[in-house]
Amino acid sequence: MKGLVLFTAAATALAVAPAGGASAAPAADSAGAAKITWGQCASPGLQRRGAECGLLDVPLDYSKPNGKKIQIAVSRIKAKVAAKDYQGIMLVNPGGPGGSGLTLSVLGEYVPNGAGEAYDWIGFDPRGVGSSVPALSCDNDYFNGPRPEYIPWNQSIEKTWLNRSKNYAKACGEAGGALLDHMTTVDSVNDMESIRKSLGASQINFYGFSYGTYLGQVYGTLHPQRVRRMVLDGNVDVRKVWYQANLDQDVNFERNERIWFDWLAKYDSVYHLGKTGTEVQLRWYAEQNKLRSKPAGGVVGPDEFTDIFLYAGYYQSTWLELAEAFAGWANDRDTDIIVAAYENYVAPGDDNGFAVYNAVQCTDTQWPQSWNTWERDNWRTFLKAPFMTWDNAWYNAPCLFWPGKVSKPVKVDGSKVKSVLFVGTTLDAATPFEGSLEARRRFPNGSLLAEVGQTTHANSLNGNECVDNTIAEYLATGKLPQRKAGDKADATCEALPQPDPTATSLQAKSLRADSLTREPLYPVHH
């Protein structure tokens, strides 16, 4: 992740009353709610769009509403329609946990047919993140390469990583203090309620990606009467929060990486990495092995190599760039290209996202407290999914030692939520499609839209007209795909073609100019 975004609040508050429409009447429970003093945003992109930014005081501990306060950074891009067409506020979350959502108020302009213009789009940095105060950071050197090898071939490696994880958790305890006891998903849901009240809205609309879908499911469980419409894309399986969810990811990323290896083999005339997926896979591991003794540029060892190419399992939009990095290193020993990929995809130097990721997941629920359990489960998973398993295990290992107070997950029950559109890609690795099916089971008034054959994670509003137009129609009219009998998607869209490196135009290559940051630039383990 990049450095924190700073902004200056205006000296006087701007009016926060919505323009009119279904949710325009101030909510009765908003009397006395803290207000946001709106001012100019620091982000040039938000400035260009006329956004407003500010800080909202919320309780550190909601059981003590008059106690210590922290601040949530909020942005707003107002609706562009007449009062009679106004549809209310739309909160947005990009995932993580730990993803900065302050600039995601721009999302409305990506909704087709102008359907986003009827909403006030509300971006925010969840507690502990980015421009919210305080922002949690524990050790900004943690991802500097080369790091100890992920795979614990011997006890020395295992002990080294356990010590690193323990020291990181300790550093977070020292840096975070009382904040660490109040970083759960429920705390962030309470912050969403505080935002709603501060804006005087009786209901919210919500667009959540990835971990944001868990926020949406929990919000809908605790505050169903406050939900107007929700789009939840890349749905967390609430039965598996969070230990089993990570083990499931390992298997699904293995599949997606092999899909990418097959794609590279298809274009061997371009990349010269192997004529079959198996040949490419063997070449990848051979190159990784060479980095054990001599890291590229002194920083890219086997761990960093894994982290770079993990993104091929997340987003097809990375395939062309990562293919050039792989080929440039493997065939030409281009140190600059592989180090640049590390700096871009791993983004060492700011651990805010990683710190918050741990703070939320380690306290949402109790992780196994015996290392023997972790060791057994990860070695079993490694046998069938070697690419990511130990990377993922050590990413989560601070939970063994986390000093924050552990909570219990909310039992998600969406039976009282009147409207929600679930979206999922059938080959999503970060949030496997089964999570979207489970969300549909728990929300009987919701519908599920599936993008069939797509590996990209949380892929809505990203150029697939079938997907995006369905979402636009829902946001414009409230119309959901008709719910079908059985345990399956209610509507389907076919995935767009995979990128083509032999195409002559950028459009034909299926490249996207990614002006949205939906996920922090580190592995996002849901």
Short mmCIF file of C-alpha atoms in Angstrom, two decimals:
data_model
loop_
_atom_site.label_atom_id
_atom_site.label_comp_id
_atom_site.label_asym_id
_atom_site.label_seq_id
_atom_site.Cartn_x
_atom_site.Cartn_y
_atom_site.Cartn_z
CA MET A 1 0.00 0.00 0.00
CA LYS A 2 1.02 3.58 -0.54
CA GLY A 3 1.53 6.30 2.03
CA LEU A 4 -1.38 7.66 4.01
CA VAL A 5 -3.66 10.20 2.37
CA LEU A 6 -3.92 13.43 4.31
CA PHE A 7 -6.54 16.08 3.87
CA THR A 8 -7.63 19.35 5.43
CA ALA A 9 -11.13 19.72 6.86
CA ALA A 10 -12.90 22.95 6.09
CA ALA A 11 -13.35 25.39 8.93
CA THR A 12 -17.11 25.23 8.62
CA ALA A 13 -19.36 22.26 8.00
CA LEU A 14 -21.12 21.92 4.68
CA ALA A 15 -24.73 20.77 4.58
CA VAL A 16 -24.98 17.01 4.79
CA ALA A 17 -28.70 16.62 4.16
CA PRO A 18 -29.37 14.44 1.10
CA ALA A 19 -31.07 15.94 -1.90
CA GLY A 20 -34.33 14.04 -1.48
CA GLY A 21 -35.94 10.73 -2.40
CA ALA A 22 -36.59 7.45 -0.61
CA SER A 23 -33.91 7.83 2.05
CA ALA A 24 -33.92 11.59 2.23
CA ALA A 25 -35.81 12.04 5.47
CA PRO A 26 -33.42 12.28 8.41
CA ALA A 27 -33.50 9.15 10.53
CA ALA A 28 -35.09 9.57 13.93
CA ASP A 29 -32.07 7.93 15.55
CA SER A 30 -29.69 10.48 14.02
CA ALA A 31 -30.45 13.19 16.56
CA GLY A 32 -27.29 14.00 18.45
CA ALA A 33 -25.13 11.89 16.14
CA ALA A 34 -21.60 13.10 15.49
CA LYS A 35 -21.29 15.07 12.27
CA ILE A 36 -18.61 15.16 9.62
CA THR A 37 -16.95 18.49 8.90
CA TRP A 38 -16.51 18.29 5.14
CA GLY A 39 -13.55 19.82 3.36
CA GLN A 40 -11.24 19.30 0.39
CA CYS A 41 -9.79 15.86 -0.22
CA ALA A 42 -6.05 15.32 -0.53
CA SER A 43 -6.46 12.81 -3.36
CA PRO A 44 -6.13 14.54 -6.76
CA GLY A 45 -8.56 12.03 -8.24
CA LEU A 46 -11.18 12.87 -5.65
CA GLN A 47 -10.51 16.58 -6.09
CA ARG A 48 -11.13 16.31 -9.84
CA ARG A 49 -14.49 14.73 -9.13
CA GLY A 50 -15.55 17.36 -6.63
CA ALA A 51 -15.53 14.98 -3.70
CA GLU A 52 -15.64 16.08 -0.08
CA CYS A 53 -13.61 14.51 2.72
CA GLY A 54 -13.76 14.63 6.49
CA LEU A 55 -13.30 12.77 9.75
CA LEU A 56 -16.06 11.23 11.86
CA ASP A 57 -15.62 10.71 15.60
CA VAL A 58 -16.74 7.22 16.68
CA PRO A 59 -16.36 5.34 19.96
CA LEU A 60 -13.27 3.20 20.30
CA ASP A 61 -15.45 0.82 22.32
CA TYR A 62 -19.15 0.86 21.42
CA SER A 63 -20.04 -0.56 24.83
CA LYS A 64 -18.75 2.78 26.16
CA PRO A 65 -20.29 5.30 23.73
CA ASN A 66 -19.19 8.29 25.77
CA GLY A 67 -15.64 7.02 26.22
CA LYS A 68 -12.51 7.43 24.11
CA LYS A 69 -13.06 8.39 20.46
CA ILE A 70 -11.21 7.49 17.29
CA GLN A 71 -11.80 8.93 13.82
CA ILE A 72 -12.98 7.37 10.56
CA ALA A 73 -11.89 9.06 7.33
CA VAL A 74 -14.86 9.49 4.98
CA SER A 75 -15.28 10.80 1.42
CA ARG A 76 -18.45 11.68 -0.45
CA ILE A 77 -19.30 12.22 -4.11
CA LYS A 78 -22.83 13.57 -4.25
CA ALA A 79 -25.63 12.38 -6.47
CA LYS A 80 -26.05 14.13 -9.81
CA VAL A 81 -29.83 13.78 -10.20
CA ALA A 82 -32.92 15.75 -9.32
CA ALA A 83 -34.28 15.34 -5.81
CA LYS A 84 -37.17 13.17 -7.02
CA ASP A 85 -34.71 10.63 -8.48
CA TYR A 86 -32.33 10.47 -5.51
CA GLN A 87 -31.74 6.95 -4.14
CA GLY A 88 -29.78 7.57 -0.95
CA ILE A 89 -26.26 6.97 0.32
CA MET A 90 -24.08 4.14 -0.99
CA LEU A 91 -21.26 3.01 1.31
CA VAL A 92 -18.40 1.13 -0.35
CA ASN A 93 -15.72 -1.22 0.96
CA PRO A 94 -12.85 -2.62 -1.17
CA GLY A 95 -11.92 -5.69 0.86
CA GLY A 96 -8.92 -6.78 2.86
CA PRO A 97 -9.55 -6.48 5.75
CA GLY A 98 -7.12 -3.62 5.62
CA GLY A 99 -8.04 -2.13 2.26
CA SER A 100 -8.33 1.64 2.04
CA GLY A 101 -11.75 2.64 0.75
CA LEU A 102 -11.47 6.41 0.97
CA THR A 103 -11.08 6.87 -2.79
CA LEU A 104 -13.68 4.25 -3.66
CA SER A 105 -16.41 6.88 -3.68
CA VAL A 106 -15.47 7.17 -7.37
CA LEU A 107 -17.08 3.78 -8.00
CA GLY A 108 -20.41 5.29 -8.98
CA GLU A 109 -19.05 6.54 -12.30
CA TYR A 110 -18.23 2.96 -13.31
CA VAL A 111 -21.87 1.84 -13.07
CA PRO A 112 -23.29 1.70 -16.63
CA ASN A 113 -26.16 3.79 -17.93
CA GLY A 114 -25.71 6.52 -15.34
CA ALA A 115 -27.30 4.33 -12.68
CA GLY A 116 -24.68 5.35 -10.14
CA GLU A 117 -25.54 9.04 -10.42
CA ALA A 118 -28.64 8.70 -8.23
CA TYR A 119 -26.60 7.91 -5.12
CA ASP A 120 -24.27 9.75 -2.79
CA TRP A 121 -21.20 7.48 -2.91
CA ILE A 122 -19.50 7.21 0.47
CA GLY A 123 -15.93 5.93 0.65
CA PHE A 124 -14.26 5.35 3.98
CA ASP A 125 -11.11 3.98 5.53
CA PRO A 126 -12.17 1.44 8.16
CA ARG A 127 -10.84 1.90 11.67
CA GLY A 128 -7.08 1.57 11.82
CA VAL A 129 -6.71 1.99 8.04
CA GLY A 130 -5.04 4.71 5.97
CA SER A 131 -6.32 8.17 6.82
CA SER A 132 -8.43 7.07 9.77
CA VAL A 133 -6.98 8.06 13.16
CA PRO A 134 -5.11 6.27 14.57
CA ALA A 135 -3.77 4.17 11.68
CA LEU A 136 -2.21 0.89 12.78
CA SER A 137 1.36 0.15 11.70
CA CYS A 138 3.63 -2.31 13.47
CA ASP A 139 6.80 -2.96 11.41
CA ASN A 140 7.28 -1.26 8.06
CA ASP A 141 10.33 -3.44 7.33
CA TYR A 142 8.41 -6.71 7.61
CA PHE A 143 8.11 -7.31 3.86
CA ASN A 144 11.59 -6.21 2.88
CA GLY A 145 13.27 -8.92 0.84
CA PRO A 146 14.79 -11.34 0.84
CA ARG A 147 12.90 -12.94 3.72
CA PRO A 148 13.39 -16.41 5.19
CA GLU A 149 12.05 -19.12 2.92
CA TYR A 150 8.35 -19.85 3.38
CA ILE A 151 8.52 -23.63 3.19
CA PRO A 152 9.78 -24.95 6.57
CA TRP A 153 11.98 -27.73 5.23
CA ASN A 154 13.73 -27.86 8.60
CA GLN A 155 13.14 -26.78 12.18
CA SER A 156 15.42 -23.79 11.80
CA ILE A 157 13.17 -22.23 9.13
CA GLU A 158 10.09 -23.06 11.15
CA LYS A 159 11.51 -21.51 14.31
CA THR A 160 12.61 -18.41 12.40
CA TRP A 161 9.11 -17.79 11.04
CA LEU A 162 7.44 -18.48 14.38
CA ASN A 163 9.76 -15.94 15.98
CA ARG A 164 9.08 -13.41 13.22
CA SER A 165 5.34 -13.90 13.68
CA LYS A 166 5.57 -13.61 17.46
CA ASN A 167 7.68 -10.46 17.24
CA TYR A 168 5.27 -8.92 14.73
CA ALA A 169 2.31 -9.59 17.02
CA LYS A 170 4.24 -8.10 19.93
CA ALA A 171 5.08 -4.99 17.89
CA CYS A 172 1.39 -4.58 17.04
CA GLY A 173 0.51 -4.85 20.71
CA GLU A 174 2.93 -2.05 21.49
CA ALA A 175 1.83 0.11 18.56
CA GLY A 176 -1.92 -0.49 18.75
CA GLY A 177 -2.59 -0.55 22.47
CA ALA A 178 -6.30 -0.42 23.29
CA LEU A 179 -7.23 -0.24 19.59
CA LEU A 180 -6.37 -3.91 19.14
CA ASP A 181 -9.29 -4.96 21.37
CA HIS A 182 -11.74 -3.15 19.10
CA MET A 183 -10.83 -4.09 15.53
CA THR A 184 -13.41 -6.78 14.76
CA THR A 185 -15.80 -6.89 11.83
CA VAL A 186 -18.61 -5.98 14.24
CA ASP A 187 -16.70 -2.85 15.25
CA SER A 188 -16.52 -1.81 11.59
CA VAL A 189 -20.21 -2.58 11.12
CA ASN A 190 -20.90 -0.29 14.08
CA ASP A 191 -18.79 2.36 12.34
CA MET A 192 -20.97 1.96 9.22
CA GLU A 193 -23.98 2.61 11.44
CA SER A 194 -22.26 5.72 12.80
CA ILE A 195 -21.69 6.94 9.23
CA ARG A 196 -25.37 6.34 8.42
CA LYS A 197 -26.49 8.31 11.46
CA SER A 198 -24.04 11.13 10.81
CA LEU A 199 -25.49 11.56 7.31
CA GLY A 200 -29.07 11.53 8.60
CA ALA A 201 -30.09 8.55 6.48
CA SER A 202 -32.75 6.07 7.55
CA GLN A 203 -31.18 3.31 5.41
CA ILE A 204 -27.95 2.61 3.56
CA ASN A 205 -27.12 1.07 0.25
CA PHE A 206 -23.84 -0.86 0.27
CA TYR A 207 -21.38 -2.13 -2.35
CA GLY A 208 -18.83 -4.53 -0.89
CA PHE A 209 -15.99 -6.40 -2.55
CA SER A 210 -14.37 -9.50 -1.05
CA TYR A 211 -13.99 -8.99 2.72
CA GLY A 212 -16.48 -6.17 2.21
CA THR A 213 -19.08 -8.86 1.54
CA TYR A 214 -18.55 -10.12 5.08
CA LEU A 215 -19.17 -6.60 6.36
CA GLY A 216 -22.38 -6.58 4.31
CA GLN A 217 -23.55 -9.96 5.56
CA VAL A 218 -22.89 -9.03 9.19
CA TYR A 219 -24.48 -5.59 8.75
CA GLY A 220 -27.56 -7.24 7.23
CA THR A 221 -27.75 -9.63 10.17
CA LEU A 222 -27.46 -6.95 12.85
CA HIS A 223 -29.34 -4.12 11.09
CA PRO A 224 -31.64 -5.68 8.47
CA GLN A 225 -34.14 -2.82 8.60
CA ARG A 226 -31.35 -0.41 7.64
CA VAL A 227 -30.53 -2.21 4.39
CA ARG A 228 -32.08 -0.80 1.23
CA ARG A 229 -29.96 -2.40 -1.51
CA MET A 230 -26.65 -4.25 -1.39
CA VAL A 231 -24.27 -5.54 -4.06
CA LEU A 232 -21.85 -8.07 -2.57
CA ASP A 233 -19.12 -9.24 -4.96
CA GLY A 234 -16.73 -12.11 -4.15
CA ASN A 235 -18.51 -13.51 -1.14
CA VAL A 236 -16.83 -14.72 2.01
CA ASP A 237 -18.06 -18.13 3.19
CA VAL A 238 -19.20 -17.22 6.70
CA ARG A 239 -18.97 -20.85 7.87
CA LYS A 240 -15.20 -20.78 7.46
CA VAL A 241 -14.14 -17.53 9.10
CA TRP A 242 -11.11 -17.46 9.11
CA TYR A 243 -8.81 -20.46 9.57
CA GLN A 244 -10.51 -22.88 7.18
CA ALA A 245 -11.12 -20.12 4.64
CA ASN A 246 -7.38 -19.67 4.26
CA LEU A 247 -6.74 -23.39 3.76
CA ASP A 248 -9.45 -23.44 1.10
CA GLN A 249 -7.77 -20.53 -0.66
CA ASP A 250 -4.55 -22.49 -1.02
CA VAL A 251 -6.24 -25.20 -3.09
CA ASN A 252 -8.09 -22.72 -5.28
CA PHE A 253 -5.00 -20.61 -5.95
CA GLU A 254 -3.16 -23.75 -7.00
CA ARG A 255 -5.83 -24.31 -9.64
CA ASN A 256 -5.70 -20.70 -10.85
CA GLU A 257 -1.91 -20.61 -11.08
CA ARG A 258 -2.04 -23.74 -13.23
CA ILE A 259 -4.63 -22.06 -15.45
CA TRP A 260 -2.12 -19.24 -15.90
CA PHE A 261 0.70 -21.68 -16.64
CA ASP A 262 -1.51 -23.27 -19.32
CA TRP A 263 -2.14 -19.81 -20.77
CA LEU A 264 1.61 -19.11 -20.88
CA ALA A 265 2.14 -22.40 -22.70
CA LYS A 266 -0.52 -21.45 -25.24
CA TYR A 267 1.62 -18.42 -26.08
CA ASP A 268 5.01 -20.11 -25.96
CA SER A 269 5.85 -18.36 -29.24
CA VAL A 270 5.70 -15.10 -27.28
CA TYR A 271 7.14 -16.02 -23.89
CA HIS A 272 9.31 -19.12 -24.54
CA LEU A 273 8.63 -20.63 -21.13
CA GLY A 274 7.32 -24.05 -22.16
CA LYS A 275 4.94 -25.66 -24.60
CA THR A 276 2.69 -27.24 -21.95
CA GLY A 277 1.37 -26.05 -18.65
CA THR A 278 3.48 -28.65 -16.88
CA GLU A 279 6.65 -27.45 -18.61
CA VAL A 280 5.90 -23.85 -17.61
CA GLN A 281 5.20 -24.92 -14.04
CA LEU A 282 8.49 -26.79 -13.83
CA ARG A 283 10.28 -23.76 -15.27
CA TRP A 284 8.68 -21.50 -12.65
CA TYR A 285 9.84 -23.73 -9.78
CA ALA A 286 13.31 -24.07 -11.32
CA GLU A 287 13.65 -20.29 -11.44
CA GLN A 288 12.38 -20.00 -7.88
CA ASN A 289 14.93 -22.55 -6.74
CA LYS A 290 17.80 -20.57 -8.26
CA LEU A 291 16.82 -17.56 -6.15
CA ARG A 292 17.48 -19.50 -2.93
CA SER A 293 21.20 -19.08 -3.30
CA LYS A 294 21.27 -15.74 -5.12
CA PRO A 295 18.27 -13.40 -4.78
CA ALA A 296 17.62 -11.20 -7.81
CA GLY A 297 18.90 -7.71 -7.19
CA GLY A 298 19.67 -8.82 -3.66
CA VAL A 299 15.97 -8.62 -2.71
CA VAL A 300 13.86 -11.10 -4.71
CA GLY A 301 14.29 -14.52 -3.16
CA PRO A 302 11.89 -17.48 -3.36
CA ASP A 303 9.32 -15.80 -1.08
CA GLU A 304 9.22 -12.61 -3.07
CA PHE A 305 9.02 -14.64 -6.30
CA THR A 306 5.93 -16.39 -4.95
CA ASP A 307 4.31 -13.16 -3.82
CA ILE A 308 4.79 -11.51 -7.20
CA PHE A 309 3.21 -14.29 -9.24
CA LEU A 310 0.44 -14.98 -6.77
CA TYR A 311 -1.38 -12.09 -8.44
CA ALA A 312 -1.87 -14.16 -11.59
CA GLY A 313 -4.28 -16.19 -9.47
CA TYR A 314 -6.14 -13.06 -8.41
CA TYR A 315 -6.58 -10.96 -11.54
CA GLN A 316 -6.35 -11.74 -15.24
CA SER A 317 -5.52 -8.06 -15.74
CA THR A 318 -2.05 -8.89 -14.38
CA TRP A 319 -1.35 -11.78 -16.76
CA LEU A 320 0.40 -9.84 -19.51
CA GLU A 321 2.61 -7.83 -17.18
CA LEU A 322 3.49 -10.84 -15.04
CA ALA A 323 4.22 -12.93 -18.13
CA GLU A 324 6.69 -10.28 -19.29
CA ALA A 325 8.30 -10.24 -15.85
CA PHE A 326 8.58 -14.04 -15.74
CA ALA A 327 9.97 -14.26 -19.28
CA GLY A 328 12.26 -11.29 -18.80
CA TRP A 329 13.83 -12.87 -15.76
CA ALA A 330 13.85 -16.51 -16.88
CA ASN A 331 15.10 -15.90 -20.41
CA ASP A 332 17.10 -12.69 -20.19
CA ARG A 333 18.07 -12.42 -16.50
CA ASP A 334 16.49 -8.96 -16.48
CA THR A 335 16.99 -7.98 -12.84
CA ASP A 336 15.24 -4.63 -13.25
CA ILE A 337 11.97 -6.16 -14.42
CA ILE A 338 11.70 -8.69 -11.59
CA VAL A 339 12.68 -6.18 -8.90
CA ALA A 340 10.17 -3.70 -10.32
CA ALA A 341 7.48 -6.39 -10.16
CA TYR A 342 8.36 -7.01 -6.51
CA GLU A 343 8.15 -3.33 -5.68
CA ASN A 344 4.83 -3.02 -7.51
CA TYR A 345 3.03 -6.15 -6.32
CA VAL A 346 4.53 -6.73 -2.88
CA ALA A 347 4.96 -3.01 -2.16
CA PRO A 348 7.28 -3.25 0.84
CA GLY A 349 7.61 -0.34 3.21
CA ASP A 350 4.08 0.12 4.56
CA ASP A 351 2.54 -2.60 6.70
CA ASN A 352 -0.73 -0.77 7.52
CA GLY A 353 -2.84 -3.14 5.42
CA PHE A 354 -1.13 -6.24 6.82
CA ALA A 355 -1.41 -4.94 10.38
CA VAL A 356 -5.14 -4.29 10.05
CA TYR A 357 -5.66 -7.59 8.25
CA ASN A 358 -4.26 -9.39 11.28
CA ALA A 359 -5.98 -7.14 13.79
CA VAL A 360 -9.38 -8.00 12.31
CA GLN A 361 -8.94 -11.67 11.47
CA CYS A 362 -7.06 -12.59 14.64
CA THR A 363 -9.77 -11.08 16.85
CA ASP A 364 -12.93 -11.88 14.86
CA THR A 365 -12.64 -15.48 16.00
CA GLN A 366 -10.32 -17.82 17.88
CA TRP A 367 -7.68 -19.40 15.66
CA PRO A 368 -6.17 -22.77 16.64
CA GLN A 369 -3.81 -22.11 19.51
CA SER A 370 -1.64 -25.17 18.94
CA TRP A 371 1.10 -24.87 16.33
CA ASN A 372 0.85 -28.63 15.86
CA THR A 373 -2.62 -28.11 14.36
CA TRP A 374 -1.36 -25.48 11.92
CA GLU A 375 1.65 -27.61 11.00
CA ARG A 376 -0.45 -30.71 10.32
CA ASP A 377 -3.12 -28.91 8.28
CA ASN A 378 -0.68 -26.90 6.20
CA TRP A 379 1.57 -29.82 5.33
CA ARG A 380 -1.50 -31.79 4.27
CA THR A 381 -2.64 -28.90 2.10
CA PHE A 382 0.88 -28.33 0.75
CA LEU A 383 0.95 -31.84 -0.72
CA LYS A 384 -1.83 -30.89 -3.15
CA ALA A 385 -1.31 -27.12 -3.30
CA PRO A 386 2.38 -26.23 -2.92
CA PHE A 387 2.29 -22.81 -4.61
CA MET A 388 0.70 -20.73 -1.88
CA THR A 389 0.17 -22.86 1.21
CA TRP A 390 3.15 -21.87 3.36
CA ASP A 391 3.05 -18.28 2.12
CA ASN A 392 -0.52 -18.13 3.41
CA ALA A 393 0.30 -19.94 6.66
CA TRP A 394 3.00 -17.47 7.66
CA TYR A 395 0.85 -14.55 6.53
CA ASN A 396 -1.65 -15.56 9.20
CA ALA A 397 0.76 -16.90 11.82
CA PRO A 398 0.71 -13.71 13.95
CA CYS A 399 -2.76 -14.93 15.02
CA LEU A 400 -0.98 -17.56 17.13
CA PHE A 401 0.39 -14.76 19.29
CA TRP A 402 -2.02 -11.88 18.77
CA PRO A 403 -2.46 -9.71 21.88
CA GLY A 404 -5.93 -8.36 21.02
CA LYS A 405 -9.09 -9.59 22.71
CA VAL A 406 -10.70 -12.42 20.73
CA SER A 407 -14.40 -12.21 19.88
CA LYS A 408 -16.92 -14.68 18.46
CA PRO A 409 -18.24 -14.44 14.90
CA VAL A 410 -21.80 -13.25 14.36
CA LYS A 411 -24.14 -16.03 13.22
CA VAL A 412 -25.08 -14.62 9.84
CA ASP A 413 -28.85 -14.63 9.24
CA GLY A 414 -30.09 -12.64 6.26
CA SER A 415 -33.72 -13.73 6.45
CA LYS A 416 -34.93 -10.20 7.27
CA VAL A 417 -32.94 -8.43 4.55
CA LYS A 418 -35.33 -7.53 1.74
CA SER A 419 -32.89 -7.06 -1.15
CA VAL A 420 -29.32 -8.06 -2.00
CA LEU A 421 -27.51 -8.94 -5.22
CA PHE A 422 -24.66 -11.40 -4.77
CA VAL A 423 -22.01 -11.58 -7.49
CA GLY A 424 -19.33 -14.22 -7.86
CA THR A 425 -16.88 -15.59 -10.42
CA THR A 426 -16.97 -19.37 -10.54
CA LEU A 427 -13.16 -19.72 -10.44
CA ASP A 428 -12.46 -17.09 -7.79
CA ALA A 429 -9.58 -18.29 -5.61
CA ALA A 430 -9.59 -15.67 -2.86
CA THR A 431 -13.30 -16.11 -2.12
CA PRO A 432 -14.26 -19.46 -3.67
CA PHE A 433 -17.67 -19.59 -5.36
CA GLU A 434 -19.11 -21.85 -2.67
CA GLY A 435 -19.12 -18.76 -0.43
CA SER A 436 -21.52 -17.03 -2.83
CA LEU A 437 -23.81 -20.06 -2.81
CA GLU A 438 -23.77 -20.10 0.99
CA ALA A 439 -24.57 -16.38 1.10
CA ARG A 440 -27.54 -17.02 -1.18
CA ARG A 441 -28.78 -19.76 1.17
CA ARG A 442 -28.68 -17.38 4.12
CA PHE A 443 -30.39 -14.46 2.35
CA PRO A 444 -33.63 -15.88 0.92
CA ASN A 445 -34.61 -12.52 -0.62
CA GLY A 446 -31.31 -12.20 -2.46
CA SER A 447 -30.24 -13.36 -5.91
CA LEU A 448 -26.88 -14.63 -7.15
CA LEU A 449 -25.25 -13.57 -10.42
CA ALA A 450 -22.40 -15.85 -11.51
CA GLU A 451 -19.66 -15.05 -14.02
CA VAL A 452 -18.88 -18.49 -15.41
CA GLY A 453 -15.28 -19.52 -16.11
CA GLN A 454 -13.68 -16.35 -14.77
CA THR A 455 -10.68 -16.55 -12.41
CA THR A 456 -10.52 -12.83 -11.58
CA HIS A 457 -11.47 -12.05 -8.00
CA ALA A 458 -14.39 -9.66 -7.33
CA ASN A 459 -14.75 -8.77 -11.00
CA SER A 460 -17.86 -6.58 -11.17
CA LEU A 461 -17.89 -3.14 -12.86
CA ASN A 462 -14.85 -4.30 -14.76
CA GLY A 463 -15.98 -4.45 -18.36
CA ASN A 464 -18.23 -7.51 -18.62
CA GLU A 465 -21.40 -5.87 -19.96
CA CYS A 466 -23.63 -8.76 -18.92
CA VAL A 467 -22.47 -8.49 -15.30
CA ASP A 468 -22.28 -4.72 -15.16
CA ASN A 469 -25.65 -4.08 -16.80
CA THR A 470 -27.36 -6.47 -14.39
CA ILE A 471 -25.88 -4.52 -11.50
CA ALA A 472 -26.86 -1.20 -13.08
CA GLU A 473 -30.46 -2.33 -13.51
CA TYR A 474 -30.58 -3.44 -9.89
CA LEU A 475 -29.19 -0.14 -8.63
CA ALA A 476 -31.55 1.82 -10.87
CA THR A 477 -34.79 -0.07 -10.24
CA GLY A 478 -34.22 -2.61 -7.47
CA LYS A 479 -34.92 -5.45 -9.91
CA LEU A 480 -33.11 -8.69 -9.06
CA PRO A 481 -32.66 -11.74 -11.28
CA GLN A 482 -35.60 -14.03 -10.58
CA ARG A 483 -34.68 -16.51 -7.89
CA LYS A 484 -34.48 -20.08 -9.17
CA ALA A 485 -35.24 -23.30 -7.37
CA GLY A 486 -32.27 -25.27 -6.13
CA ASP A 487 -28.79 -24.47 -4.88
CA LYS A 488 -27.39 -22.55 -7.83
CA ALA A 489 -26.93 -19.14 -9.38
CA ASP A 490 -30.05 -17.26 -10.39
CA ALA A 491 -28.43 -15.68 -13.46
CA THR A 492 -25.19 -16.30 -15.32
CA CYS A 493 -22.81 -14.38 -17.54
CA GLU A 494 -19.99 -15.87 -19.57
CA ALA A 495 -16.47 -14.70 -18.78
CA LEU A 496 -14.74 -12.43 -21.25
CA PRO A 497 -11.88 -13.97 -23.27
CA GLN A 498 -8.51 -14.31 -21.59
CA PRO A 499 -5.89 -11.69 -22.51
CA ASP A 500 -4.22 -12.15 -25.89
CA PRO A 501 -0.58 -11.00 -26.08
CA THR A 502 -0.60 -11.32 -29.86
CA ALA A 503 -3.42 -8.81 -30.31
CA THR A 504 -2.52 -5.44 -31.72
CA SER A 505 -4.80 -3.18 -29.69
CA LEU A 506 -4.99 -2.62 -25.96
CA GLN A 507 -8.71 -3.32 -26.10
CA ALA A 508 -8.11 -6.66 -27.78
CA LYS A 509 -5.56 -7.55 -25.13
CA SER A 510 -8.30 -7.13 -22.51
CA LEU A 511 -6.13 -4.72 -20.55
CA ARG A 512 -7.89 -2.42 -18.17
CA ALA A 513 -6.74 0.99 -16.97
CA ASP A 514 -7.22 0.20 -13.32
CA SER A 515 -8.09 3.49 -11.71
CA LEU A 516 -9.68 1.80 -8.72
CA THR A 517 -7.73 0.30 -5.88
CA ARG A 518 -10.05 -2.39 -4.62
CA GLU A 519 -7.46 -4.41 -2.76
CA PRO A 520 -4.29 -3.54 -0.91
CA LEU A 521 -1.10 -4.49 -2.72
CA TYR A 522 -0.36 -7.59 -0.72
CA PRO A 523 -1.98 -11.01 -0.64
CA VAL A 524 -5.54 -10.48 0.49
CA HIS A 525 -6.49 -13.56 2.46
CA HIS A 526 -10.20 -13.75 3.17
#
